[in-house]
mmCIF file of C-alpha atoms and ligand atoms in Angstrom:
data_model
loop_
_atom_site.group_PDB
_atom_site.id
_atom_site.type_symbol
_atom_site.label_atom_id
_atom_site.label_comp_id
_atom_site.label_asym_id
_atom_site.label_seq_id
_atom_site.Cartn_x
_atom_site.Cartn_y
_atom_site.Cartn_z
ATOM 1 C CA MET A 23 82.129 77.241 97.878
ATOM 2 C CA SER A 24 81.438 79.044 101.129
ATOM 3 C CA PRO A 25 83.050 77.857 104.380
ATOM 4 C CA GLU A 26 81.182 75.464 106.699
ATOM 5 C CA PRO A 27 79.216 77.369 109.366
ATOM 6 C CA ASP A 28 81.578 76.324 112.161
ATOM 7 C CA GLN A 29 84.697 76.934 110.076
ATOM 8 C CA PRO A 30 86.705 80.087 110.738
ATOM 9 C CA THR A 31 86.099 82.778 108.154
ATOM 10 C CA PRO A 32 89.166 84.286 106.489
ATOM 11 C CA LEU A 33 90.538 87.350 108.195
ATOM 12 C CA ILE A 34 93.658 89.525 108.004
ATOM 13 C CA LEU A 35 94.698 91.809 110.856
ATOM 14 C CA SER A 36 97.608 94.162 110.605
ATOM 15 C CA THR A 37 99.291 96.889 112.630
ATOM 16 C CA TRP A 38 98.772 100.537 111.736
ATOM 17 C CA SER A 39 96.662 102.161 109.077
ATOM 18 C CA PHE A 40 99.403 102.119 106.435
ATOM 19 C CA SER A 41 98.893 98.366 106.070
ATOM 20 C CA ALA A 42 95.220 98.697 105.057
ATOM 21 C CA ARG A 43 96.136 98.858 101.384
ATOM 22 C CA GLY A 44 98.103 95.599 101.617
ATOM 23 C CA CYS A 45 95.266 93.931 103.552
ATOM 24 C CA ARG A 46 92.765 95.004 100.919
ATOM 25 C CA ALA A 47 94.967 93.644 98.140
ATOM 26 C CA ALA A 48 95.655 90.330 99.894
ATOM 27 C CA PHE A 49 92.127 89.539 101.043
ATOM 28 C CA PRO A 50 90.494 88.377 97.777
ATOM 29 C CA SER A 51 93.006 85.533 97.363
ATOM 30 C CA LEU A 52 92.598 84.558 101.003
ATOM 31 C CA ALA A 53 88.811 84.576 100.660
ATOM 32 C CA ALA A 54 89.112 82.426 97.546
ATOM 33 C CA GLY A 55 91.011 79.739 99.441
ATOM 34 C CA GLY A 56 94.560 81.115 99.463
ATOM 35 C CA SER A 57 96.873 80.399 102.375
ATOM 36 C CA ALA A 58 97.203 82.550 105.466
ATOM 37 C CA LEU A 59 100.983 82.487 104.925
ATOM 38 C CA ASP A 60 100.700 83.977 101.434
ATOM 39 C CA ALA A 61 98.340 86.636 102.793
ATOM 40 C CA VAL A 62 100.602 87.825 105.619
ATOM 41 C CA CYS A 63 103.662 87.861 103.361
ATOM 42 C CA GLY A 64 101.726 89.877 100.767
ATOM 43 C CA VAL A 65 100.735 92.536 103.301
ATOM 44 C CA ALA A 66 104.275 92.824 104.635
ATOM 45 C CA ARG A 67 105.739 93.032 101.126
ATOM 46 C CA ASP A 68 103.370 95.859 100.232
ATOM 47 C CA ALA A 69 104.633 97.907 103.187
ATOM 48 C CA GLU A 70 108.280 97.050 102.484
ATOM 49 C CA ALA A 71 108.010 98.439 98.952
ATOM 50 C CA ASP A 72 106.360 101.707 99.988
ATOM 51 C CA PRO A 73 108.945 104.518 100.319
ATOM 52 C CA THR A 74 106.478 106.688 102.236
ATOM 53 C CA ILE A 75 106.484 104.328 105.243
ATOM 54 C CA ASP A 76 109.500 105.357 107.298
ATOM 55 C CA SER A 77 109.591 102.345 109.579
ATOM 56 C CA VAL A 78 109.472 99.374 107.196
ATOM 57 C CA GLY A 79 111.516 98.415 104.125
ATOM 58 C CA PHE A 80 112.607 101.069 101.616
ATOM 59 C CA GLY A 81 111.887 104.424 103.238
ATOM 60 C CA GLY A 82 112.734 103.164 106.722
ATOM 61 C CA LEU A 83 114.922 105.368 108.886
ATOM 62 C CA PRO A 84 118.541 104.265 109.386
ATOM 63 C CA ASP A 85 120.591 103.658 112.506
ATOM 64 C CA ALA A 86 122.720 106.274 114.258
ATOM 65 C CA THR A 87 125.527 105.813 111.747
ATOM 66 C CA GLY A 88 123.198 106.371 108.779
ATOM 67 C CA LYS A 89 123.099 102.681 107.836
ATOM 68 C CA MET A 90 119.770 101.016 107.029
ATOM 69 C CA THR A 91 119.091 97.528 108.320
ATOM 70 C CA LEU A 92 115.900 95.503 108.227
ATOM 71 C CA ASP A 93 114.434 92.756 110.421
ATOM 72 C CA ALA A 94 111.583 90.328 109.689
ATOM 73 C CA ALA A 95 109.963 87.099 110.803
ATOM 74 C CA VAL A 96 107.310 84.681 109.576
ATOM 75 C CA MET A 97 105.646 81.881 111.510
ATOM 76 C CA ILE A 98 102.941 79.276 111.055
ATOM 77 C CA ALA A 99 103.793 76.955 113.951
ATOM 78 C CA PRO A 100 106.467 76.481 116.617
ATOM 79 C CA GLU A 101 108.310 74.112 114.296
ATOM 80 C CA ARG A 102 107.698 76.268 111.201
ATOM 81 C CA CYS A 103 109.204 79.725 111.522
ATOM 82 C CA GLY A 104 111.944 81.826 109.981
ATOM 83 C CA ALA A 105 113.560 85.167 110.674
ATOM 84 C CA VAL A 106 116.278 87.543 109.521
ATOM 85 C CA CYS A 107 117.816 90.528 111.220
ATOM 86 C CA ALA A 108 120.269 93.313 110.380
ATOM 87 C CA VAL A 109 119.771 92.749 106.648
ATOM 88 C CA ALA A 110 121.599 95.546 104.823
ATOM 89 C CA ARG A 111 121.254 94.801 101.105
ATOM 90 C CA HIS A 112 117.858 93.209 100.492
ATOM 91 C CA LEU A 113 114.458 94.822 100.633
ATOM 92 C CA PHE A 114 111.950 91.985 100.800
ATOM 93 C CA VAL A 115 112.981 90.663 104.168
ATOM 94 C CA THR A 116 109.678 88.937 104.927
ATOM 95 C CA ASP A 117 110.125 86.809 101.805
ATOM 96 C CA LEU A 118 113.701 86.203 102.928
ATOM 97 C CA ALA A 119 112.508 85.089 106.378
ATOM 98 C CA ARG A 120 110.073 82.754 104.634
ATOM 99 C CA LYS A 121 112.936 81.277 102.619
ATOM 100 C CA VAL A 122 114.863 80.689 105.841
ATOM 101 C CA MET A 123 111.816 78.802 107.117
ATOM 102 C CA GLU A 124 111.224 76.829 103.933
ATOM 103 C CA ARG A 125 114.739 76.275 102.584
ATOM 104 C CA THR A 126 117.010 75.867 105.606
ATOM 105 C CA ALA A 127 117.216 73.856 108.787
ATOM 106 C CA HIS A 128 117.585 77.076 110.784
ATOM 107 C CA VAL A 129 115.247 79.656 112.257
ATOM 108 C CA MET A 130 117.240 82.879 112.049
ATOM 109 C CA LEU A 131 120.018 84.386 109.930
ATOM 110 C CA ALA A 132 121.685 87.667 110.868
ATOM 111 C CA GLY A 133 123.654 90.412 109.155
ATOM 112 C CA GLU A 134 125.925 89.593 106.238
ATOM 113 C CA GLY A 135 125.000 85.896 106.524
ATOM 114 C CA ALA A 136 121.357 86.787 105.871
ATOM 115 C CA ASP A 137 122.314 88.968 102.894
ATOM 116 C CA ALA A 138 124.556 86.219 101.525
ATOM 117 C CA PHE A 139 121.699 83.723 101.809
ATOM 118 C CA ALA A 140 119.450 86.146 99.912
ATOM 119 C CA ASP A 141 122.108 86.313 97.167
ATOM 120 C CA VAL A 142 122.113 82.518 96.966
ATOM 121 C CA MET A 143 118.316 82.612 96.714
ATOM 122 C CA ASP A 144 118.686 85.004 93.742
ATOM 123 C CA MET A 145 116.916 87.825 95.519
ATOM 124 C CA PRO A 146 117.966 91.173 94.039
ATOM 125 C CA SER A 147 120.129 93.329 96.253
ATOM 126 C CA THR A 148 119.456 97.042 96.473
ATOM 127 C CA ASP A 149 120.322 100.252 98.313
ATOM 128 C CA LEU A 150 117.846 100.392 101.203
ATOM 129 C CA LEU A 151 118.311 104.032 102.169
ATOM 130 C CA SER A 152 115.729 106.245 100.480
ATOM 131 C CA PRO A 153 116.600 109.899 99.725
ATOM 132 C CA ALA A 154 113.969 111.049 102.255
ATOM 133 C CA ALA A 155 115.396 108.767 104.951
ATOM 134 C CA ALA A 156 118.924 110.026 104.217
ATOM 135 C CA GLN A 157 117.679 113.602 104.601
ATOM 136 C CA ALA A 158 115.885 112.746 107.859
ATOM 137 C CA TRP A 159 119.117 111.250 109.185
ATOM 138 C CA GLN A 160 121.016 114.393 108.245
ATOM 139 C CA ARG A 161 118.438 116.491 110.092
ATOM 140 C CA TRP A 162 118.628 114.203 113.104
ATOM 141 C CA ARG A 163 122.449 114.463 113.131
ATOM 142 C CA LEU A 164 122.102 118.214 113.311
ATOM 143 C CA GLY A 165 119.683 117.866 116.213
ATOM 144 C CA GLU A 166 116.687 119.027 114.160
ATOM 145 C CA PRO A 167 113.236 117.449 114.701
ATOM 146 C CA VAL A 168 112.274 114.677 112.281
ATOM 147 C CA GLY A 169 108.557 115.272 112.712
ATOM 148 C CA ARG A 170 107.274 111.974 114.078
ATOM 149 C CA PRO A 171 105.771 110.779 117.376
ATOM 150 C CA VAL A 172 108.337 110.369 120.123
ATOM 151 C CA ASP A 173 109.519 107.213 121.814
ATOM 152 C CA ALA A 174 112.227 107.309 124.428
ATOM 153 C CA GLY A 175 113.364 103.717 123.822
ATOM 154 C CA PRO A 176 115.182 102.190 126.771
ATOM 155 C CA ALA A 177 114.193 102.885 130.355
ATOM 156 C CA SER A 178 115.133 106.201 131.859
ATOM 157 C CA GLY A 179 118.779 106.403 132.819
ATOM 158 C CA GLN A 180 119.927 103.961 130.164
ATOM 159 C CA LEU A 181 121.860 104.954 127.093
ATOM 160 C CA PHE A 182 120.994 105.191 123.428
ATOM 161 C CA ALA A 183 122.444 106.812 120.362
ATOM 162 C CA SER A 184 121.858 110.494 119.851
ATOM 163 C CA PRO A 185 123.120 112.821 117.109
ATOM 164 C CA PRO A 186 126.865 112.810 116.551
ATOM 165 C CA ASP A 187 128.928 114.812 118.927
ATOM 166 C CA ALA A 188 130.007 118.043 117.233
ATOM 167 C CA CYS A 189 133.622 117.543 118.314
ATOM 168 C CA HIS A 190 134.097 113.859 117.638
ATOM 169 C CA GLY A 191 131.714 113.252 114.765
ATOM 170 C CA HIS A 192 130.203 110.026 116.107
ATOM 171 C CA PRO A 193 127.012 109.238 117.987
ATOM 172 C CA THR A 194 127.135 110.122 121.651
ATOM 173 C CA MET A 195 125.212 108.579 124.522
ATOM 174 C CA ARG A 196 122.489 110.682 126.073
ATOM 175 C CA HIS A 197 119.409 110.177 128.155
ATOM 176 C CA PRO A 198 116.304 108.924 126.373
ATOM 177 C CA GLU A 199 114.184 111.986 127.093
ATOM 178 C CA GLU A 200 116.269 113.875 124.555
ATOM 179 C CA ARG A 201 115.501 111.946 121.401
ATOM 180 C CA GLU A 202 112.662 111.385 118.977
ATOM 181 C CA THR A 203 112.113 107.841 117.834
ATOM 182 C CA PRO A 204 109.123 106.946 115.654
ATOM 183 C CA HIS A 205 108.332 103.265 115.344
ATOM 184 C CA ASP A 206 105.714 101.386 113.386
ATOM 185 C CA THR A 207 106.483 97.782 112.520
ATOM 186 C CA VAL A 208 104.102 96.111 110.115
ATOM 187 C CA GLY A 209 102.831 93.037 111.966
ATOM 188 C CA VAL A 210 100.276 90.823 110.245
ATOM 189 C CA LEU A 211 98.138 87.887 111.386
ATOM 190 C CA ALA A 212 95.757 85.852 109.223
ATOM 191 C CA ILE A 213 93.476 82.867 109.349
ATOM 192 C CA ASP A 214 92.492 81.100 106.150
ATOM 193 C CA ARG A 215 89.511 78.997 105.124
ATOM 194 C CA SER A 216 91.181 75.804 106.274
ATOM 195 C CA GLY A 217 91.650 77.379 109.726
ATOM 196 C CA ALA A 218 95.431 77.680 109.310
ATOM 197 C CA LEU A 219 97.056 80.628 111.058
ATOM 198 C CA ALA A 220 100.084 82.637 109.942
ATOM 199 C CA GLY A 221 101.956 85.708 111.085
ATOM 200 C CA ALA A 222 104.640 88.009 109.732
ATOM 201 C CA CYS A 223 106.376 91.163 110.808
ATOM 202 C CA SER A 224 108.827 93.473 109.118
ATOM 203 C CA THR A 225 110.599 96.569 110.381
ATOM 204 C CA SER A 226 113.581 98.867 110.127
ATOM 205 C CA GLY A 227 113.518 98.911 113.936
ATOM 206 C CA LEU A 228 113.813 101.993 116.047
ATOM 207 C CA PRO A 229 115.072 104.888 113.946
ATOM 208 C CA PHE A 230 118.560 106.139 114.692
ATOM 209 C CA LYS A 231 119.072 103.102 116.914
ATOM 210 C CA LEU A 232 122.543 102.184 118.076
ATOM 211 C CA ALA A 233 124.242 100.260 115.282
ATOM 212 C CA GLY A 234 123.685 96.560 115.917
ATOM 213 C CA ARG A 235 120.481 96.961 117.902
ATOM 214 C CA VAL A 236 117.835 94.333 117.119
ATOM 215 C CA GLY A 237 114.360 94.629 118.616
ATOM 216 C CA ASP A 238 111.445 92.295 119.187
ATOM 217 C CA SER A 239 110.143 91.970 115.629
ATOM 218 C CA PRO A 240 112.419 89.245 114.224
ATOM 219 C CA ILE A 241 112.685 87.308 117.480
ATOM 220 C CA ILE A 242 110.235 84.443 117.611
ATOM 221 C CA GLY A 243 108.034 84.756 120.693
ATOM 222 C CA HIS A 244 108.733 88.442 121.201
ATOM 223 C CA GLY A 245 107.353 90.395 118.232
ATOM 224 C CA LEU A 246 105.498 87.411 116.745
ATOM 225 C CA TYR A 247 104.242 84.008 117.807
ATOM 226 C CA VAL A 248 101.937 81.490 116.132
ATOM 227 C CA ASP A 249 100.775 78.165 117.488
ATOM 228 C CA PRO A 250 97.913 76.476 115.641
ATOM 229 C CA GLU A 251 96.856 74.808 118.894
ATOM 230 C CA ALA A 252 96.290 78.115 120.672
ATOM 231 C CA GLY A 253 96.404 81.193 118.429
ATOM 232 C CA CYS A 254 98.792 83.929 117.378
ATOM 233 C CA ALA A 255 99.955 87.391 118.371
ATOM 234 C CA VAL A 256 102.018 90.228 116.941
ATOM 235 C CA ALA A 257 103.408 93.369 118.552
ATOM 236 C CA THR A 258 104.588 96.815 117.576
ATOM 237 C CA GLY A 259 106.126 99.616 119.562
ATOM 238 C CA THR A 260 109.129 99.861 121.831
ATOM 239 C CA GLY A 261 110.636 96.444 121.221
ATOM 240 C CA GLU A 262 112.659 96.429 124.423
ATOM 241 C CA MET A 263 109.482 96.394 126.504
ATOM 242 C CA VAL A 264 107.871 93.639 124.429
ATOM 243 C CA MET A 265 111.061 91.578 124.693
ATOM 244 C CA GLY A 266 111.126 91.912 128.461
ATOM 245 C CA VAL A 267 107.846 90.025 128.807
ATOM 246 C CA ASN A 268 108.106 87.728 125.745
ATOM 247 C CA GLY A 269 104.981 89.597 124.653
ATOM 248 C CA SER A 270 103.660 87.549 121.751
ATOM 249 C CA PHE A 271 104.481 84.188 123.297
ATOM 250 C CA LEU A 272 102.877 85.300 126.542
ATOM 251 C CA ALA A 273 99.653 86.265 124.764
ATOM 252 C CA VAL A 274 99.434 82.888 123.029
ATOM 253 C CA GLU A 275 100.216 81.036 126.256
ATOM 254 C CA CYS A 276 97.413 82.931 127.990
ATOM 255 C CA MET A 277 94.994 81.689 125.324
ATOM 256 C CA ARG A 278 96.336 78.141 125.615
ATOM 257 C CA ARG A 279 95.386 78.290 129.285
ATOM 258 C CA GLY A 280 91.873 79.466 128.502
ATOM 259 C CA ALA A 281 92.086 83.246 128.240
ATOM 260 C CA THR A 282 90.095 85.077 125.574
ATOM 261 C CA PRO A 283 92.078 87.227 123.141
ATOM 262 C CA SER A 284 91.097 90.375 125.028
ATOM 263 C CA GLU A 285 92.181 88.845 128.348
ATOM 264 C CA ALA A 286 95.492 87.869 126.716
ATOM 265 C CA VAL A 287 96.033 91.405 125.420
ATOM 266 C CA HIS A 288 95.249 92.808 128.846
ATOM 267 C CA GLU A 289 97.684 90.461 130.585
ATOM 268 C CA VAL A 290 100.596 91.372 128.287
ATOM 269 C CA LEU A 291 100.023 95.120 128.463
ATOM 270 C CA SER A 292 99.496 95.008 132.234
ATOM 271 C CA ARG A 293 102.772 93.184 132.673
ATOM 272 C CA ILE A 294 104.588 95.747 130.528
ATOM 273 C CA GLU A 295 102.963 98.517 132.502
ATOM 274 C CA ARG A 296 103.911 96.945 135.830
ATOM 275 C CA ARG A 297 107.509 96.144 134.981
ATOM 276 C CA PHE A 298 108.511 99.083 132.807
ATOM 277 C CA ARG A 299 106.303 101.955 133.923
ATOM 278 C CA PRO A 300 106.378 103.254 130.314
ATOM 279 C CA GLN A 301 106.890 106.932 129.758
ATOM 280 C CA SER A 302 104.062 108.931 128.224
ATOM 281 C CA HIS A 303 105.627 108.907 124.774
ATOM 282 C CA GLN A 304 106.241 105.161 124.679
ATOM 283 C CA GLN A 305 103.785 102.914 122.908
ATOM 284 C CA VAL A 306 103.144 99.196 122.527
ATOM 285 C CA GLY A 307 100.363 97.825 120.327
ATOM 286 C CA LEU A 308 99.367 94.174 120.322
ATOM 287 C CA ILE A 309 97.028 92.128 118.111
ATOM 288 C CA VAL A 310 95.893 88.689 119.255
ATOM 289 C CA LEU A 311 93.948 86.138 117.185
ATOM 290 C CA SER A 312 92.604 82.868 118.562
ATOM 291 C CA ARG A 313 92.734 79.600 116.662
ATOM 292 C CA THR A 314 88.977 79.916 116.081
ATOM 293 C CA GLY A 315 89.174 83.392 114.549
ATOM 294 C CA LEU A 316 88.291 85.555 117.566
ATOM 295 C CA TRP A 317 90.547 88.559 117.962
ATOM 296 C CA SER A 318 91.353 91.549 120.054
ATOM 297 C CA ALA A 319 93.891 94.343 120.079
ATOM 298 C CA GLY A 320 95.207 96.712 122.661
ATOM 299 C CA ALA A 321 97.749 99.436 123.211
ATOM 300 C CA LEU A 322 99.315 101.372 126.003
ATOM 301 C CA ARG A 323 98.005 104.637 124.560
ATOM 302 C CA THR A 324 95.572 106.070 122.070
ATOM 303 C CA GLY A 325 96.836 106.198 118.505
ATOM 304 C CA PHE A 326 97.372 102.536 117.671
ATOM 305 C CA ILE A 327 95.324 101.421 114.659
ATOM 306 C CA VAL A 328 94.462 97.926 113.418
ATOM 307 C CA SER A 329 93.828 97.337 109.730
ATOM 308 C CA CYS A 330 91.321 94.536 109.330
ATOM 309 C CA ALA A 331 90.277 92.810 106.101
ATOM 310 C CA SER A 332 87.326 90.419 106.210
ATOM 311 C CA ALA A 333 84.171 89.676 104.272
ATOM 312 C CA ARG A 334 82.921 93.040 105.647
ATOM 313 C CA GLY A 335 85.625 94.865 103.712
ATOM 314 C CA THR A 336 88.788 96.590 104.896
ATOM 315 C CA GLU A 337 88.531 98.702 108.013
ATOM 316 C CA MET A 338 90.932 100.751 110.113
ATOM 317 C CA LEU A 339 89.992 100.347 113.750
ATOM 318 C CA PRO A 340 91.323 101.571 117.072
ATOM 319 C CA PRO A 341 92.029 98.727 119.505
ATOM 320 C CA GLN A 342 89.413 97.370 121.913
ATOM 321 C CA PHE A 343 91.594 98.122 124.855
ATOM 322 C CA VAL A 344 93.791 101.144 125.634
ATOM 323 C CA MET A 345 95.604 101.302 128.972
ATOM 324 C CA HIS A 346 95.768 105.116 128.976
ATOM 325 C CA PRO A 347 92.905 106.313 126.780
ATOM 326 C CA ASP A 348 93.481 109.906 127.778
ATOM 327 C CA GLU A 349 97.066 109.854 126.509
ATOM 328 C CA ALA A 350 97.694 109.864 122.791
ATOM 329 C CA VAL A 351 101.006 109.417 121.051
ATOM 330 C CA GLU A 352 99.559 109.927 117.585
ATOM 331 C CA GLY A 353 96.880 111.938 115.827
ATOM 332 C CA PRO A 354 93.131 111.363 115.389
ATOM 333 C CA HIS A 355 91.787 107.907 114.742
ATOM 334 C CA PRO A 356 88.513 106.470 113.411
ATOM 335 C CA VAL A 357 85.563 105.884 115.710
ATOM 336 C CA GLY A 358 84.678 102.278 116.611
ATOM 337 C CA ALA A 359 86.653 99.494 118.191
ATOM 338 C CA GLY A 360 88.434 96.509 116.710
ATOM 339 C CA GLY A 361 87.967 92.998 118.036
ATOM 340 C CA ASN A 362 85.332 90.363 118.572
ATOM 341 C CA ALA A 363 86.585 88.670 121.707
HETATM 342 N N1 LIG B 12 108.989 96.880 117.638
HETATM 343 C C1 LIG B 12 109.925 97.423 116.693
HETATM 344 C C2 LIG B 12 111.309 97.382 117.260
HETATM 345 O O1 LIG B 12 111.464 97.633 118.432
HETATM 346 C C3 LIG B 12 109.634 98.809 116.310
HETATM 347 C C4 LIG B 12 108.230 99.079 115.867
HETATM 348 O O2 LIG B 12 107.295 98.412 116.179
HETATM 349 O O3 LIG B 12 108.066 100.053 115.156
HETATM 350 O O4 LIG B 12 112.244 97.180 116.506
#
């Protein structure tokens, strides 16, 4: 049965091109009447299992001490959300966040408590550090390049972890200009045939981060927000900047007050720009989906890609809106623009 003409048509939107495969795999079930929540979890799980993605799940880059930790969140409504952060022994953290939402009275579990809950849920525990990630960490410790786009993390003048001091053997504090930090959270939004919205995000956070650092992705309202009365939003990039403006919540609130998705994207990125004055190697990407299925995406700089699965097929699109189109932080991208609002 095809949807009523005024019903939203199923759609999955996801950050970065590496999520296109997961979108393609998840779309047929969504199109056949599956739930938006199952779709977003499926896309996130696909990225978590892929060892070639060095920012999500197995394959993600560790913190400054060489320890891997993962963060994730899922959300379908303000009163229906779950999140985990600093998970050290379990790979499928989006499923774990979903279990927090569905099986507990809480929203967020952190660290060993989150791992212990996963044990209780009979989720298999595993070593999260891939051989390639361990090698990248070794290179980083020696001050060698790790071959990814740069991101300076915190604002200039603040401190972050850099390779261990040769004399003392532990991470030292240096200025952000000196480090390379790739970042590419998988953030997924979907709308199903019933018009229900869902969102998920999963990340290993900023690579070589200070031990204990948690970014925007698992924090409801920062990296992800979903409200069926208004719409949903998901972010990727330097989490500290997204957190400073409550990026995803702000985008949804803009739509609640009448903004289109593209106006909401513009407002969030403008605020980040105004408050943080991001450096040329810092990036934020944002995807916004209205409750009626209109969407838009934007980024501070060229290079952000949206994977989009719909009845048209699966596409990889640059965002509609780029604050600094002449400044790229990543390589070539397809022609065309993502968004319909
Ligand atoms: N936003 C994530 C964080 O700050 C990183 C990313 O998007 O890659 O943890």
